[in-house]
Coordinates of C-alpha atoms in Angstrom, one line a residue:
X254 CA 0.0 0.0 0.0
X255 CA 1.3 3.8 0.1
X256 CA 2.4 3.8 3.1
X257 CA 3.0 0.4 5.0
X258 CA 4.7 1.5 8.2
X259 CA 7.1 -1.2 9.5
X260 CA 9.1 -1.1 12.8
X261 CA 13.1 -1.7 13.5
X262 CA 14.6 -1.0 16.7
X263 CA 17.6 1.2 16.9
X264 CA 19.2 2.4 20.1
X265 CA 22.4 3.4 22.4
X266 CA 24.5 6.0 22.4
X267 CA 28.2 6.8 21.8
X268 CA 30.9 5.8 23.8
X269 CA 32.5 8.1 26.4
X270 CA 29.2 9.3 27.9
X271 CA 29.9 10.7 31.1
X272 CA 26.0 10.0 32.0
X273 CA 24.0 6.8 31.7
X274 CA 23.0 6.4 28.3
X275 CA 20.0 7.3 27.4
X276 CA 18.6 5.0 24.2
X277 CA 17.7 6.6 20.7
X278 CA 14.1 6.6 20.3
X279 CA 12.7 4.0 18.3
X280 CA 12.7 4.5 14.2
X281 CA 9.7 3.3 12.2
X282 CA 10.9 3.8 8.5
X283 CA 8.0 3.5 6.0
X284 CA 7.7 1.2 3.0
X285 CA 5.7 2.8 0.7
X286 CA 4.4 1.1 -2.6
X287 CA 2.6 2.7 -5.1
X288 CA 0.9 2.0 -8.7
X289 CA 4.3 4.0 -10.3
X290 CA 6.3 1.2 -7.8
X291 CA 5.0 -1.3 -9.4
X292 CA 5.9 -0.3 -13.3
X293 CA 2.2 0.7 -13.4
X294 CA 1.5 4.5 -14.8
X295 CA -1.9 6.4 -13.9
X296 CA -5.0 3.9 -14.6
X297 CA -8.0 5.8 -15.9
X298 CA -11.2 3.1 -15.9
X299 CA -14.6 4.7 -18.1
X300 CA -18.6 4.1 -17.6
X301 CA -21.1 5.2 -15.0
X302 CA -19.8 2.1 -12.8
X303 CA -15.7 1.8 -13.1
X304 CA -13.7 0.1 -10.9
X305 CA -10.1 -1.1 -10.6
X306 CA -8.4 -3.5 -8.8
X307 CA -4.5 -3.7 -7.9
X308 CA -2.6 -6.2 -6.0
X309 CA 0.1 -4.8 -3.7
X310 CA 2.9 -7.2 -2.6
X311 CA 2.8 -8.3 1.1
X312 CA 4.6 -6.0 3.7
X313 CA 8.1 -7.3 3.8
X314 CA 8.3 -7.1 7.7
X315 CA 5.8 -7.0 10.8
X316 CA 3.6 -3.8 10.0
X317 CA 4.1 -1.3 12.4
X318 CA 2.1 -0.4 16.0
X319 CA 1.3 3.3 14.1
X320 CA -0.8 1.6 11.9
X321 CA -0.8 1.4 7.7
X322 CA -2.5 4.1 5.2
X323 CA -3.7 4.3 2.0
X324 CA -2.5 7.8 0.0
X325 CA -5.3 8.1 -3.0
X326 CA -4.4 10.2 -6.0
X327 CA -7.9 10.4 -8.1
X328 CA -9.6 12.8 -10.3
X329 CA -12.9 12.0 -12.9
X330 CA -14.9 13.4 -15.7
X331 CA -16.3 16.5 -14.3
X332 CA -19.8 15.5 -15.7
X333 CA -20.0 13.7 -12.4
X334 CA -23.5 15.4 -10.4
X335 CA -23.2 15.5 -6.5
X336 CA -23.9 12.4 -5.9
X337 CA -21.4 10.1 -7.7
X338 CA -18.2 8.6 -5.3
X339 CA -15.2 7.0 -5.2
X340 CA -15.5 4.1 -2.9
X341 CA -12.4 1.8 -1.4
X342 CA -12.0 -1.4 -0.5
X343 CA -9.0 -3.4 0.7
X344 CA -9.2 -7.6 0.6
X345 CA -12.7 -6.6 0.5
X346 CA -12.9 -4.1 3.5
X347 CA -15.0 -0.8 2.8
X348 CA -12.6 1.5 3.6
X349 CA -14.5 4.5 2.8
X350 CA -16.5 6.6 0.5
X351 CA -15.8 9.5 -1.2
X352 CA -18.0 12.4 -2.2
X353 CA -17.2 13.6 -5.9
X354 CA -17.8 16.7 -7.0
X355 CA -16.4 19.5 -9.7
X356 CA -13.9 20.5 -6.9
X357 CA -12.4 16.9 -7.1
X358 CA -12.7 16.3 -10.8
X359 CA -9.0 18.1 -11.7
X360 CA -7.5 16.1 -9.2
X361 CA -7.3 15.6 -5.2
X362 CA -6.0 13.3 -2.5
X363 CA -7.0 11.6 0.5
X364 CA -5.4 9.4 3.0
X365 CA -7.0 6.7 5.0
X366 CA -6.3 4.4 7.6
X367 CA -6.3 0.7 6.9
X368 CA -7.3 -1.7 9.7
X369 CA -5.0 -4.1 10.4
X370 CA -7.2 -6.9 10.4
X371 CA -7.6 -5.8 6.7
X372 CA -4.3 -6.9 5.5
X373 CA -2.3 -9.7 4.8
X374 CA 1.0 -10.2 5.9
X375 CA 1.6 -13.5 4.1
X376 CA 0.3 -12.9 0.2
X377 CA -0.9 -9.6 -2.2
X378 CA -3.3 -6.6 -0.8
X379 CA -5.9 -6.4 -3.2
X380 CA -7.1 -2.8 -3.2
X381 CA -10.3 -2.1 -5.0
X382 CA -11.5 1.9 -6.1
X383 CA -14.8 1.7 -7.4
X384 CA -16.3 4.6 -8.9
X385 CA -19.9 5.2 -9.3
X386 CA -20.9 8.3 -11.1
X387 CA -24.2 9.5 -11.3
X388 CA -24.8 12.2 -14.2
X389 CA -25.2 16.1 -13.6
X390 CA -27.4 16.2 -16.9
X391 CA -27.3 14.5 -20.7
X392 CA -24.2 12.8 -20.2
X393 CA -23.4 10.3 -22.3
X394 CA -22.6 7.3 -19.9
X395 CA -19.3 6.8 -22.3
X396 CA -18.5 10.5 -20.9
X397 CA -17.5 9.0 -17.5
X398 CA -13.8 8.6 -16.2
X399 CA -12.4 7.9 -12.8
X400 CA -8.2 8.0 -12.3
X401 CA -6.0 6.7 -10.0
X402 CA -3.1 8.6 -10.2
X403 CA 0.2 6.8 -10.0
X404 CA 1.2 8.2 -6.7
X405 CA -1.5 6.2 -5.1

């Protein structure tokens, strides 16, 4: 995912401390995998119903006590009325649901947490955006575009 957080412990201090040593705090570096990660550019799916599906790799560690995170990098047709959304799903989790609008057609981002219980740690994360679009007017349904931007 965008931002699998794993956990290493790192700790001491030099030598020739006149006081106790008082340990480093912990590090928790970040293994981030996005759609550009995996050779993949910007994916742009078309219809009144789209969706896309990507498999992430499995974390390469333990994930970390701070939790994981999805980054999304989206934007649509801005035909799209008021009532059309983005909605995410990870190994079949809802994640959440995202009001689109004009304002998010050009392009926006959210983040959002992903349960833990929602991953694997042993195969792929598959990681579903499904994009319903409802029309603003005489749209043709062929007018309709969601994209996940590569960042994601």
């Amino acid at each position: 995912m965008c931002a699998l957080m794993f956990t290493t412990a790192h700790g001491g201090a030099e030598g020739g401390a006149r006081f106790p040593a008082v340990p480093a705090p912990v590090t928790q570096p970040a293994q981030e995998t996005s759609l550009d990660g995996l050779g993949l550019t910007s994916q742009t799916v078309r219809g009144t119903a789209a969706s896309l599906a990507v498999a992430f790799p499995a974390p390469a560690t333990d994930l970390a006590a701070s939790g994981s995170y999805l980054r999304v990098f989206f934007g649509h047709s801005a035909e799209a009325a008021d009532a059309s959304t983005l909605r995410l799903l990870v190994n079949d989790v809802a994640l959440v649901t995202v009001p689109l609008s004009v304002s998010t057609a050009d392009g926006s981002v959210f983040v959002v947490a992903v349960p833990t219980n929602a991953l694997h740690v042993d195969r792929p994360n598959l990681v579903e955006f499904l994009f319903a679009f409802v029309s603003a007017g005489s749209a043709s349904p062929d007018a309709f575009f969601g994209r996940i931007g590569a960042q994601t």
